[in-house]
Amino acid sequence: MVSVRLEKVTKKFGKVVAVNNVDLEIEEGEFMALLGPSGSGKSTLLYLIAGIYKPTSGKIFFDDRDVTNLPPRERNVGLVFQNYALYPHMKVFDNIAFPLKIKKVPKEEIRRKVFEVAKLLRIEHLLDRYPGQLSGGQQQRVAIARALVKEPQVLLLDEPLSNLDALLRVSVRSELKRLQKNLGITAIYVTHDQAEAMALADRIAIINEGVIQQVDLPEVVYNRPKNMFVGGFIGNPPMNFVEAGVEYNETVKLIVGEDSVWLPQEYIEILRKLKLQKVVLGFRPEDVLVLKDERQVEPGSSVIRGEIFTVEPMGREVLLTVMIGETMVKVYAPPTQYYSMGDKVFLQINPAKLRLFDPDTTIALEYLVKT
Amino acid sequence: MMQLWDVEVKSRKIEIVLILAVFLASLPLILNYGLLILSSFSTEMVTNLDPTSFRPTIDNWILLFEGRLSVTGGVREDVVRYTINTAIVALGVAGVVVLVSVMAGYAMSRMNFKGRSLIMQMILLLHAFPGVALIIAVYLIFRATLPSDIELARIYSFAYVIVARAALEIPMSIWLIKGFFDRVPWEVEWAAIIDGASRLRVWREVMLPMVKPGIAAIAIFAFLAGWEDLIYVRTFLFDRTLATYIESNINVEFAYMPLLAAAGTLYLLPTILFFILTQRLLLETSTGGIKG
């Protein structure tokens, strides 16, 4: 097991910059998710670590060893692809044995290791079949077995679950996490599915347009997104954004339409420092109390007025789309109330959970002050 | 995987009309080949669609393998030897074409080098050249390189005709097999490279088995091209093949036509066999194999 360190890594394909000046450190035994929309450069980053691509500039280290110019076979990494990339003309046994065969490992040892890893992934009864005869989930296990059998220093996974159906995905997901922790292997996991990244990873690196946006623990990424992109990418539905004016008096408050929103002390201090006239107010759908009647509003708390645009019952809760002026926001409400289109509602945002962003740089205000 | 069906709007009537049309269009072919095969088992040619002229016998086939040209004539021809010669040329062409195409096709599909698309276009242009147009130049090279020892020259003429005929087939075969390589996902190749295989090993152990249908297709096409060739074989080869044998006897005075019909049927056999056996494969090749 090794740690992986990227230093100012840039990869260009012709004029297109796929990965732009990335610094990233993955600790030994850590499960790191690279999360980003398609075309963000996350897979390119993975292939740079694997050695399939060479960086245009920058360096890659495994522990203190510079592997930037080493070919893949000298890096000893395992890679699992989205489409599994099994060798269709070989039986499962030979698929898993292939990396060992290339290394000229003795036959007996190959057998032993293949059976060992097959047992670990519970595919020992499939060794005699061809990949074409397996289900998606089984093929994926074979691909993981093939990546693990050579005891790699780093396990790289490129959207390994996205070809599985939704139910299977959730069960394989938890197995994968257990497996990684049991083996204590350093793993880098590329995905565009934020729920997957949240569920699996020790830390998440969010990438957009080749640039790392934030690297943090899942709960930090979720609760304290560094910028509007991260807030808008993580969560389903993602964070809501509403433009707001700022009023500086004896206290500092936000103005949304005709309503004012009180701020927690932390943000009051930050705003007094930054003296912004306009901010973007961000809040998550679940951090809102939806009130149908103005009389329910507790005195001293602040609400934003809105009108229900659509109602989507989800079972455990109801997802409401609410128009605040011209802006659409999504909020969760308990299913105990009856909502219909056109209803006036009052949204009371949990002050501890609201986030403020600078409309020019899209960066969250608390990070703006820190740097 | 889900089976894909045609849209279900076909009408039964139109289908019958279409089948009839296809049948009519292929009738001349079926008739011609049918009559040829029938004639080879008859004492008289049955080419006038006159059933009374069909008098069954297998003498033609016996005479053919005895190497006699006519019922009475004394000229002997070694037809078995010709068949073997034809097979040597055909297999040789197939071998050379497959060897060159699987390497060139892989490079064209998978390796990034300067002038790749230019080379691909030139190859297509080469394919458009008829072999006859080149034959004078090819013959000059043949004369210039021919060994003086007659036995050596005989062997050389085999090698030469094989390589020259293969050269005509290679451009199309490269395009064809490139299409097959293109369909192999990059990830499979990457996986093998990550697993530690060298590029050569990836090509041999992972890529080649995955394009097997393509290799079979170009091998069959090349074999048939070699089997059927007349002009190159006639120009360069010292020995005879079935094609040159039939060609040289078709208008001699003592030609006994039913015997030549038998020779013609023998000559057709591999073509017909291959097409029947590999119909599905060839269909797949012509519909999905070639991609730019």
PDB file of C-alpha atoms in Angstrom, chain A residues 47 50 52-53 72-73 77-79 81 83 85-90 98-99 101-102 146 150, chain B residues 185-199 201-202 205-207 209-210 212:
ATOM      1  CA  TYR A  47      -5.629   7.165 -16.190  1.00  0.00           C
ATOM      2  CA  ALA A  50      -2.567   4.359 -13.834  1.00  0.00           C
ATOM      3  CA  ILE A  52      -2.142   5.007 -19.475  1.00  0.00           C
ATOM      4  CA  TYR A  53      -1.665   8.724 -20.080  1.00  0.00           C
ATOM      5  CA  PRO A  72       1.761   1.056 -16.230  1.00  0.00           C
ATOM      6  CA  ARG A  73       3.287  -2.361 -15.622  1.00  0.00           C
ATOM      7  CA  VAL A  77      -1.877  -0.683  -9.969  1.00  0.00           C
ATOM      8  CA  GLY A  78      -5.179  -2.494 -10.389  1.00  0.00           C
ATOM      9  CA  LEU A  79      -7.768  -0.856 -12.597  1.00  0.00           C
ATOM     10  CA  PHE A  81     -13.308  -0.216 -15.813  1.00  0.00           C
ATOM     11  CA  ASN A  83     -17.493  -1.748 -18.924  1.00  0.00           C
ATOM     12  CA  ALA A  85     -13.087  -4.817 -20.030  1.00  0.00           C
ATOM     13  CA  LEU A  86     -12.865  -8.548 -19.428  1.00  0.00           C
ATOM     14  CA  TYR A  87     -11.177 -10.648 -22.091  1.00  0.00           C
ATOM     15  CA  PRO A  88     -14.179 -12.271 -23.759  1.00  0.00           C
ATOM     16  CA  HIS A  89     -12.216 -15.165 -25.254  1.00  0.00           C
ATOM     17  CA  MET A  90     -10.829 -16.297 -21.914  1.00  0.00           C
ATOM     18  CA  PHE A  98      -3.793 -13.101 -16.845  1.00  0.00           C
ATOM     19  CA  PRO A  99      -1.789 -10.536 -14.809  1.00  0.00           C
ATOM     20  CA  LYS A 101       0.696 -15.257 -16.187  1.00  0.00           C
ATOM     21  CA  ILE A 102       2.364 -12.160 -17.610  1.00  0.00           C
ATOM     22  CA  ARG A 146      -8.491  -9.453 -11.806  1.00  0.00           C
ATOM     23  CA  LYS A 150      -1.711  -9.052  -8.482  1.00  0.00           C
TER      24      LYS A 150
ATOM     25  CA  PRO B 185     -13.066  -1.280 -26.735  1.00  0.00           C
ATOM     26  CA  TRP B 186      -9.909   0.597 -25.762  1.00  0.00           C
ATOM     27  CA  GLU B 187     -10.499  -0.434 -22.168  1.00  0.00           C
ATOM     28  CA  VAL B 188      -9.742  -4.061 -22.964  1.00  0.00           C
ATOM     29  CA  GLU B 189      -6.373  -3.108 -24.376  1.00  0.00           C
ATOM     30  CA  TRP B 190      -5.705  -0.780 -21.452  1.00  0.00           C
ATOM     31  CA  ALA B 191      -6.649  -3.500 -19.003  1.00  0.00           C
ATOM     32  CA  ALA B 192      -4.073  -5.810 -20.546  1.00  0.00           C
ATOM     33  CA  ILE B 193      -1.415  -3.098 -20.487  1.00  0.00           C
ATOM     34  CA  ILE B 194      -2.188  -2.372 -16.824  1.00  0.00           C
ATOM     35  CA  ASP B 195      -1.948  -6.115 -16.201  1.00  0.00           C
ATOM     36  CA  GLY B 196       1.631  -5.808 -17.402  1.00  0.00           C
ATOM     37  CA  ALA B 197       1.476  -7.050 -20.983  1.00  0.00           C
ATOM     38  CA  SER B 198       3.658  -5.505 -23.670  1.00  0.00           C
ATOM     39  CA  ARG B 199       1.974  -3.998 -26.716  1.00  0.00           C
ATOM     40  CA  ARG B 201       1.613  -9.385 -26.256  1.00  0.00           C
ATOM     41  CA  VAL B 202      -1.648  -7.416 -26.049  1.00  0.00           C
ATOM     42  CA  GLU B 205      -3.100 -12.613 -26.810  1.00  0.00           C
ATOM     43  CA  VAL B 206      -5.954 -10.168 -26.427  1.00  0.00           C
ATOM     44  CA  MET B 207      -6.622  -8.363 -29.684  1.00  0.00           C
ATOM     45  CA  PRO B 209      -8.588 -13.586 -30.499  1.00  0.00           C
ATOM     46  CA  MET B 210     -11.161 -10.793 -30.371  1.00  0.00           C
ATOM     47  CA  LYS B 212     -11.144 -13.826 -35.087  1.00  0.00           C
TER      48      LYS B 212
END
